[in-house]
Coordinates of C-alpha atoms in Angstrom, one line a residue:
M1 CA 0.0 0.0 0.0
G2 CA 1.4 3.4 -1.0
S3 CA 1.2 6.7 1.0
F4 CA -1.2 9.5 0.3
I5 CA 1.3 12.4 0.6
S6 CA 4.6 11.1 -0.5
S7 CA 7.9 11.3 -2.4
P8 CA 8.7 8.4 -4.7
Q9 CA 8.2 4.9 -3.4
V10 CA 11.9 4.0 -3.7
L11 CA 14.4 6.3 -2.0
T12 CA 16.7 6.7 -5.0
R13 CA 20.4 7.4 -4.6
K14 CA 21.6 10.9 -5.0
V15 CA 25.1 10.2 -6.3
S16 CA 24.7 6.9 -8.0
G17 CA 27.9 5.0 -9.0
Q18 CA 28.4 2.3 -11.5
F19 CA 27.0 -0.6 -9.4
Q20 CA 23.6 -1.7 -8.4
V21 CA 23.3 -2.2 -4.6
G22 CA 22.5 -5.3 -2.6
C23 CA 21.7 -5.6 1.1
K24 CA 21.3 -8.1 3.8
D25 CA 20.5 -8.0 7.5
L26 CA 22.8 -9.9 9.9
M27 CA 21.9 -10.5 13.5
I28 CA 24.3 -12.4 15.7
D29 CA 23.6 -13.6 19.2
G30 CA 25.8 -12.6 22.1
T31 CA 28.4 -15.1 23.2
V32 CA 29.0 -13.8 26.8
L33 CA 26.6 -13.2 29.6
G34 CA 24.8 -9.9 29.2
D35 CA 26.1 -9.3 25.7
R36 CA 23.3 -8.4 23.2
G37 CA 25.3 -9.4 20.2
L38 CA 25.2 -7.4 16.9
F39 CA 22.5 -6.3 14.4
M40 CA 23.5 -4.6 11.2
R41 CA 22.4 -4.2 7.6
V42 CA 25.2 -4.8 5.1
Y43 CA 25.1 -2.8 1.8
Y44 CA 27.3 -3.9 -1.0
P45 CA 27.8 -3.6 -4.8
T46 CA 26.0 -6.1 -6.9
D47 CA 25.5 -7.0 -10.6
N48 CA 21.9 -8.1 -10.0
K49 CA 19.0 -6.2 -11.5
T50 CA 15.3 -6.5 -10.8
T51 CA 12.0 -4.8 -11.6
D52 CA 10.2 -6.6 -8.7
I53 CA 9.5 -3.9 -6.1
S54 CA 9.2 -6.4 -3.4
S55 CA 12.9 -7.2 -3.7
Y56 CA 13.6 -3.7 -2.3
P57 CA 13.4 -3.7 1.5
L58 CA 10.9 -1.5 3.4
W59 CA 12.4 1.6 4.9
L60 CA 10.4 0.9 8.0
P61 CA 10.8 -2.8 8.6
K62 CA 8.3 -2.8 11.6
P63 CA 5.8 -0.3 12.8
Q64 CA 7.6 -0.2 16.2
Y65 CA 10.3 1.9 14.6
A66 CA 7.8 4.6 13.9
H67 CA 6.4 4.3 17.4
G68 CA 9.8 4.6 19.0
L69 CA 10.6 7.6 16.8
G70 CA 7.4 9.1 18.0
E71 CA 8.3 8.5 21.6
Y72 CA 11.6 10.3 21.0
L73 CA 9.8 13.2 19.4
G74 CA 7.0 13.3 22.0
Q75 CA 4.3 12.0 19.6
S76 CA 1.7 9.2 20.3
P77 CA 1.7 5.8 18.5
Q78 CA -1.6 6.8 17.0
K79 CA -0.2 10.0 15.5
M80 CA 2.8 8.1 14.2
N81 CA 0.6 5.5 12.6
L82 CA -1.3 8.3 10.8
I83 CA 2.0 9.9 9.6
T84 CA 3.4 6.5 8.6
S85 CA 0.2 5.7 6.6
A86 CA -0.2 9.1 5.0
I87 CA 3.5 9.9 4.2
V88 CA 5.8 6.9 4.6
G89 CA 3.6 4.1 3.3
E90 CA 5.6 1.3 1.8
K91 CA 8.6 3.4 1.0
R92 CA 11.6 1.3 0.2
E93 CA 15.4 1.5 0.1
D94 CA 17.2 1.6 -3.2
C95 CA 18.9 -1.8 -2.8
I96 CA 18.1 -5.4 -3.6
E97 CA 17.7 -7.8 -0.7
N98 CA 19.7 -11.0 -0.9
A99 CA 21.5 -10.0 -4.1
Q100 CA 24.9 -11.5 -4.9
L101 CA 28.1 -9.6 -4.4
S102 CA 29.4 -8.0 -7.6
T103 CA 32.1 -10.0 -9.4
K104 CA 33.5 -6.9 -11.2
C105 CA 36.2 -6.2 -8.7
D106 CA 38.5 -8.5 -6.8
K107 CA 38.3 -6.6 -3.5
W108 CA 36.1 -3.9 -1.9
P109 CA 36.8 -1.2 0.7
I110 CA 34.8 -1.4 3.9
V111 CA 33.0 1.1 6.1
V112 CA 31.2 0.7 9.4
F113 CA 28.3 3.2 9.9
S114 CA 26.9 4.4 13.2
H115 CA 23.4 6.1 13.4
G116 CA 22.4 9.0 15.5
L117 CA 20.2 9.2 18.5
G118 CA 16.7 8.0 17.6
G119 CA 18.0 6.4 14.4
S120 CA 18.2 2.9 13.0
R121 CA 20.1 0.8 10.5
T122 CA 17.7 2.0 7.7
F123 CA 17.5 5.7 8.4
Y124 CA 20.6 6.6 6.4
S125 CA 20.0 4.3 3.4
T126 CA 20.5 7.2 0.8
Y127 CA 24.0 7.8 2.1
C128 CA 24.9 4.1 2.6
T129 CA 23.5 2.8 -0.7
S130 CA 25.2 5.7 -2.6
L131 CA 28.6 4.6 -1.1
A132 CA 27.8 1.0 -2.0
S133 CA 27.0 1.9 -5.6
H134 CA 30.6 3.3 -5.8
G135 CA 32.1 0.1 -4.6
Y136 CA 32.0 0.2 -0.8
V137 CA 30.8 -2.5 1.5
V138 CA 28.9 -0.6 4.3
A139 CA 27.9 -2.3 7.6
A140 CA 25.2 -0.1 9.1
V141 CA 24.9 -1.0 12.8
E142 CA 21.6 -0.8 14.7
H143 CA 22.8 0.0 18.2
K144 CA 21.3 -1.8 21.2
D145 CA 22.4 0.7 23.8
H146 CA 18.8 2.2 24.0
S147 CA 19.8 5.0 21.6
A148 CA 18.0 3.6 18.5
C149 CA 14.4 4.7 18.1
W150 CA 13.6 1.0 18.6
T151 CA 15.3 -2.3 18.0
Y152 CA 15.1 -5.8 19.2
Q153 CA 17.1 -9.0 19.9
L154 CA 16.0 -12.6 19.3
S155 CA 16.5 -15.2 22.0
E156 CA 15.7 -18.9 21.8
R157 CA 13.0 -20.3 24.1
N158 CA 11.7 -23.8 23.8
G159 CA 13.2 -24.1 20.3
E160 CA 11.6 -20.9 19.0
L161 CA 13.1 -17.5 18.5
V162 CA 11.3 -14.8 20.7
E163 CA 11.6 -11.1 20.0
Q164 CA 12.7 -8.9 22.8
P165 CA 12.2 -5.2 22.2
I166 CA 14.9 -2.7 23.1
K167 CA 13.3 0.8 23.5
I168 CA 14.9 4.2 23.3
K169 CA 16.0 5.6 26.7
L170 CA 14.7 9.1 27.1
I171 CA 16.7 11.4 29.3
E172 CA 15.4 14.6 30.9
K173 CA 17.3 17.8 30.0
N174 CA 18.5 18.4 33.5
E175 CA 19.3 14.8 34.3
K176 CA 22.4 15.1 36.6
N177 CA 23.8 11.7 35.3
E178 CA 23.3 12.5 31.6
F179 CA 27.0 12.5 30.8
K180 CA 27.6 9.2 32.6
I181 CA 24.6 7.6 30.8
R182 CA 25.7 8.9 27.4
N183 CA 29.3 8.0 27.9
Q184 CA 28.3 4.4 28.8
Q185 CA 26.2 4.3 25.7
V186 CA 29.0 5.5 23.5
G187 CA 31.1 2.7 25.0
K188 CA 28.6 0.1 24.0
R189 CA 28.3 1.6 20.6
V190 CA 32.1 1.4 20.1
T191 CA 31.9 -2.3 21.1
E192 CA 29.3 -2.9 18.4
C193 CA 31.3 -1.0 15.8
V194 CA 34.4 -3.1 16.6
K195 CA 32.3 -6.2 16.5
A196 CA 31.0 -5.2 13.1
L197 CA 34.5 -4.9 11.9
N198 CA 35.5 -8.2 13.4
V199 CA 32.5 -9.9 11.7
L200 CA 33.6 -8.4 8.3
E201 CA 37.0 -9.8 9.0
Q202 CA 35.6 -13.2 9.7
L203 CA 33.6 -13.2 6.5
N204 CA 36.7 -12.1 4.6
L205 CA 38.4 -15.2 6.1
G206 CA 35.5 -17.4 4.9
A207 CA 34.1 -18.0 8.3
V208 CA 30.4 -17.5 9.1
P209 CA 29.9 -16.1 12.6
E210 CA 28.5 -18.5 15.2
K211 CA 24.9 -18.1 16.4
V212 CA 23.5 -16.2 13.4
L213 CA 19.8 -15.4 14.2
I214 CA 19.0 -13.3 11.1
G215 CA 20.8 -14.0 7.8
N216 CA 21.0 -17.7 7.8
D217 CA 19.4 -17.9 4.4
F218 CA 22.2 -16.0 2.7
D219 CA 25.4 -17.2 1.2
W220 CA 28.0 -15.3 3.3
S221 CA 30.8 -17.4 1.8
Q222 CA 30.8 -15.2 -1.3
F223 CA 32.5 -12.5 0.8
K224 CA 35.6 -14.6 1.3
N225 CA 38.8 -12.7 0.4
K226 CA 36.7 -9.8 -1.0
F227 CA 37.4 -7.1 1.6
I228 CA 40.2 -4.6 1.8
M229 CA 40.6 -4.8 5.6
S230 CA 43.7 -2.6 5.7
S231 CA 41.7 0.6 4.9
A232 CA 38.6 0.1 7.1
S233 CA 36.9 3.3 8.1
V234 CA 34.1 4.3 10.5
I235 CA 31.5 7.0 9.8
G236 CA 28.7 8.3 11.9
H237 CA 26.1 11.0 12.3
S238 CA 25.5 13.1 15.4
F239 CA 25.7 10.5 18.3
G240 CA 27.2 8.3 15.7
G241 CA 29.8 11.0 15.0
A242 CA 31.0 10.7 18.6
T243 CA 30.9 6.9 18.1
S244 CA 33.1 7.1 15.1
L245 CA 35.7 9.2 16.9
A246 CA 35.6 6.9 20.0
S247 CA 35.9 3.8 17.8
S248 CA 38.9 5.2 16.0
A249 CA 40.4 6.1 19.4
Y250 CA 39.7 2.5 20.6
T251 CA 41.4 0.7 17.7
T252 CA 43.6 1.9 14.9
D253 CA 42.1 -0.9 12.8
F254 CA 39.8 2.0 11.7
Q255 CA 42.2 3.9 9.5
K256 CA 39.9 7.0 9.1
A257 CA 36.8 8.5 10.6
I258 CA 34.1 10.7 9.2
V259 CA 32.0 12.7 11.6
L260 CA 28.7 14.0 10.1
D261 CA 27.5 16.9 12.3
G262 CA 28.9 15.2 15.3
W263 CA 27.5 15.5 18.9
M264 CA 30.6 15.5 21.1
F265 CA 29.0 15.6 24.5
P266 CA 29.3 11.8 25.1
L267 CA 33.1 11.7 24.7
D268 CA 35.2 11.6 27.9
S269 CA 38.7 13.2 28.0
T270 CA 40.5 9.9 27.3
Q271 CA 38.4 9.3 24.1
Q272 CA 39.1 12.9 23.0
E273 CA 42.8 12.6 23.6
Q274 CA 43.1 9.2 21.8
A275 CA 41.1 10.2 18.7
K276 CA 44.2 10.5 16.5
Q277 CA 43.2 8.9 13.2
P278 CA 42.7 11.1 10.2
T279 CA 39.2 12.5 10.6
M280 CA 36.9 14.7 8.5
F281 CA 34.2 16.7 10.3
L282 CA 31.3 17.8 8.1
N283 CA 29.4 20.3 10.3
V284 CA 26.1 22.1 9.8
G285 CA 26.7 25.7 10.9
D286 CA 23.0 26.2 12.0
W287 CA 23.2 23.2 14.4
Q288 CA 26.6 23.4 15.9
W289 CA 27.4 25.5 19.0
N290 CA 30.5 26.7 20.7
E291 CA 30.7 24.1 23.5
N292 CA 30.4 21.3 21.0
L293 CA 32.9 22.9 18.6
D294 CA 35.4 23.3 21.5
V295 CA 35.7 19.5 21.7
M296 CA 36.3 19.3 18.0
K297 CA 39.0 22.0 18.3
K298 CA 40.8 19.8 20.9
I299 CA 40.8 16.8 18.6
F300 CA 41.6 18.7 15.4
P301 CA 45.4 19.2 16.1
H302 CA 45.9 15.5 16.7
N303 CA 46.5 14.7 13.1
D304 CA 47.7 16.8 10.1
G305 CA 45.2 14.8 8.0
N306 CA 42.1 16.2 9.9
L307 CA 39.7 18.5 8.1
V308 CA 36.7 20.5 9.2
L309 CA 34.1 21.7 6.7
T310 CA 30.9 23.6 7.5
L311 CA 27.7 23.4 5.4
N312 CA 25.7 26.6 5.2
G313 CA 21.9 26.5 4.8
A314 CA 21.7 22.8 5.8
V315 CA 20.0 21.1 8.7
H316 CA 21.1 18.5 11.1
Q317 CA 19.1 15.7 9.4
C318 CA 20.5 16.4 5.9
F319 CA 22.7 13.4 6.2
S320 CA 19.7 11.1 6.8
D321 CA 16.8 9.9 4.7
F322 CA 14.3 12.2 6.3
P323 CA 14.5 15.1 3.9
F324 CA 13.6 12.7 1.1
I325 CA 10.8 10.9 2.9
F326 CA 8.5 14.0 2.9
P327 CA 7.4 16.2 0.1
T328 CA 9.3 19.6 0.1
W329 CA 6.7 21.6 1.9
L330 CA 6.4 19.1 4.7
A331 CA 10.1 18.6 5.0
K332 CA 10.5 22.4 5.6
K333 CA 7.6 22.4 8.1
F334 CA 9.2 19.5 10.0
G335 CA 12.6 21.2 10.0
V336 CA 14.4 18.4 8.0
Q337 CA 15.1 20.7 5.0
G338 CA 16.8 24.1 5.1
P339 CA 17.5 26.8 2.4
T340 CA 20.1 24.6 0.7
E341 CA 18.5 21.9 -1.4
P342 CA 18.7 18.5 0.4
S343 CA 19.9 16.6 -2.7
I344 CA 22.8 19.1 -3.0
C345 CA 23.7 18.6 0.7
M346 CA 23.5 14.8 0.3
Q347 CA 25.6 14.9 -2.9
A348 CA 28.3 17.0 -1.1
A349 CA 28.3 14.6 1.9
I350 CA 28.7 11.5 -0.3
E351 CA 31.3 13.0 -2.7
L352 CA 33.4 14.6 0.0
S353 CA 33.2 11.3 2.0
M354 CA 34.6 9.3 -0.9
A355 CA 37.2 11.9 -1.6
F356 CA 38.4 11.8 2.0
L357 CA 38.3 8.0 2.1
E358 CA 40.3 7.7 -1.1
E359 CA 42.6 10.7 -1.1
G360 CA 42.5 12.0 2.4
K361 CA 42.3 15.7 3.5
N362 CA 43.8 17.1 0.3
G363 CA 41.4 15.2 -1.9
A364 CA 38.3 16.4 0.0
Q365 CA 39.6 20.0 0.3
R366 CA 40.3 20.1 -3.5
L367 CA 36.8 18.8 -4.3
K368 CA 35.2 21.3 -1.9
D369 CA 37.1 24.2 -3.5
E370 CA 36.2 23.0 -7.1
K371 CA 32.6 22.1 -6.6
F372 CA 31.0 23.1 -3.3
S373 CA 32.6 26.4 -2.2
D374 CA 29.3 28.3 -2.8
F375 CA 27.8 26.7 0.4
I376 CA 30.7 24.9 2.2
S377 CA 33.5 26.7 3.9
N378 CA 36.6 25.9 6.1
E379 CA 35.3 28.3 8.7
V380 CA 34.5 26.6 12.0
Y381 CA 31.3 28.2 13.3
G382 CA 28.0 27.4 15.0
R383 CA 24.6 28.9 15.6
E384 CA 26.1 31.6 17.8
K385 CA 27.4 33.3 14.6
F386 CA 23.8 34.0 13.5
K387 CA 22.7 35.6 16.8
L388 CA 22.3 39.4 16.7

């Protein structure tokens, strides 16, 4: 069933590369007491093509994701059902579920992606599928630290798999333990990002992880010897931006990090000090603020390969799918679209990300100067700049 007020049914890529894109969910049970395992969607290049719309996965896999997002935004399940029915409908990601890995290259670079607060493994599909269409394998983690809008784990009871929901944890603005809670969450998120990298390494070695709960019906052996593990990178938006920095601080197996409008509050002093891998910060000037930028400024001198770029006229959600879910007038009303056209913001984010991953700071800076200097600058500023 489609939606009444909607953008196109498939969230088409904004910077499409030479490849079609495949995807597959992978959930792995925890192996130690109290461990919730790992849940991620893997996006990858494929040679497969299809006209069957049902082969493209739903952007909202379960209604609970909308309800959880509503809880985060202070909206009732009933209102979110109405919005979902009227606007989202059966909107789908631009990737083919269960497709085969492309055979057109011997090996592929890999990226681990971390979503923001209230996000999920599907909410950044435009960004992730665009990277995959250019030859990247992207593991989009769905975090189980109570920062996703909603997620779940499966556990075995009496020979059957039972779904256990993991709801978002709401924190009051003046909560005295907020930093402790958020720092603990970022620690769990780092563990999941490192696990995702370890799982990709296992698949590269031809080993299927133990206790696969979702993804057993897929031929993971096709990924054997197909990944370039030596250039693994980690990317994240907002809370995921802090996660990407903390992950690169935890292990140098992540060679580079990209922070999409990062929220730095959850990082402790040790994580800030140890974030020394080459990092690109893509900031939204209207969303950033001095206190947040001060943390970035502490990290920036750690590596000569670091780069900070600021988007003007963008909004915090411009890196997610939300600007493309709604028609333009509603996107502006809901604050997920700013003066700069969302497709231009997304194009810049994707192309600058690839330039940084492939050519480092100099490559991204050159691209910005040649193509995006009309709305992206090297000036580091936040919303205070616009105050009278």
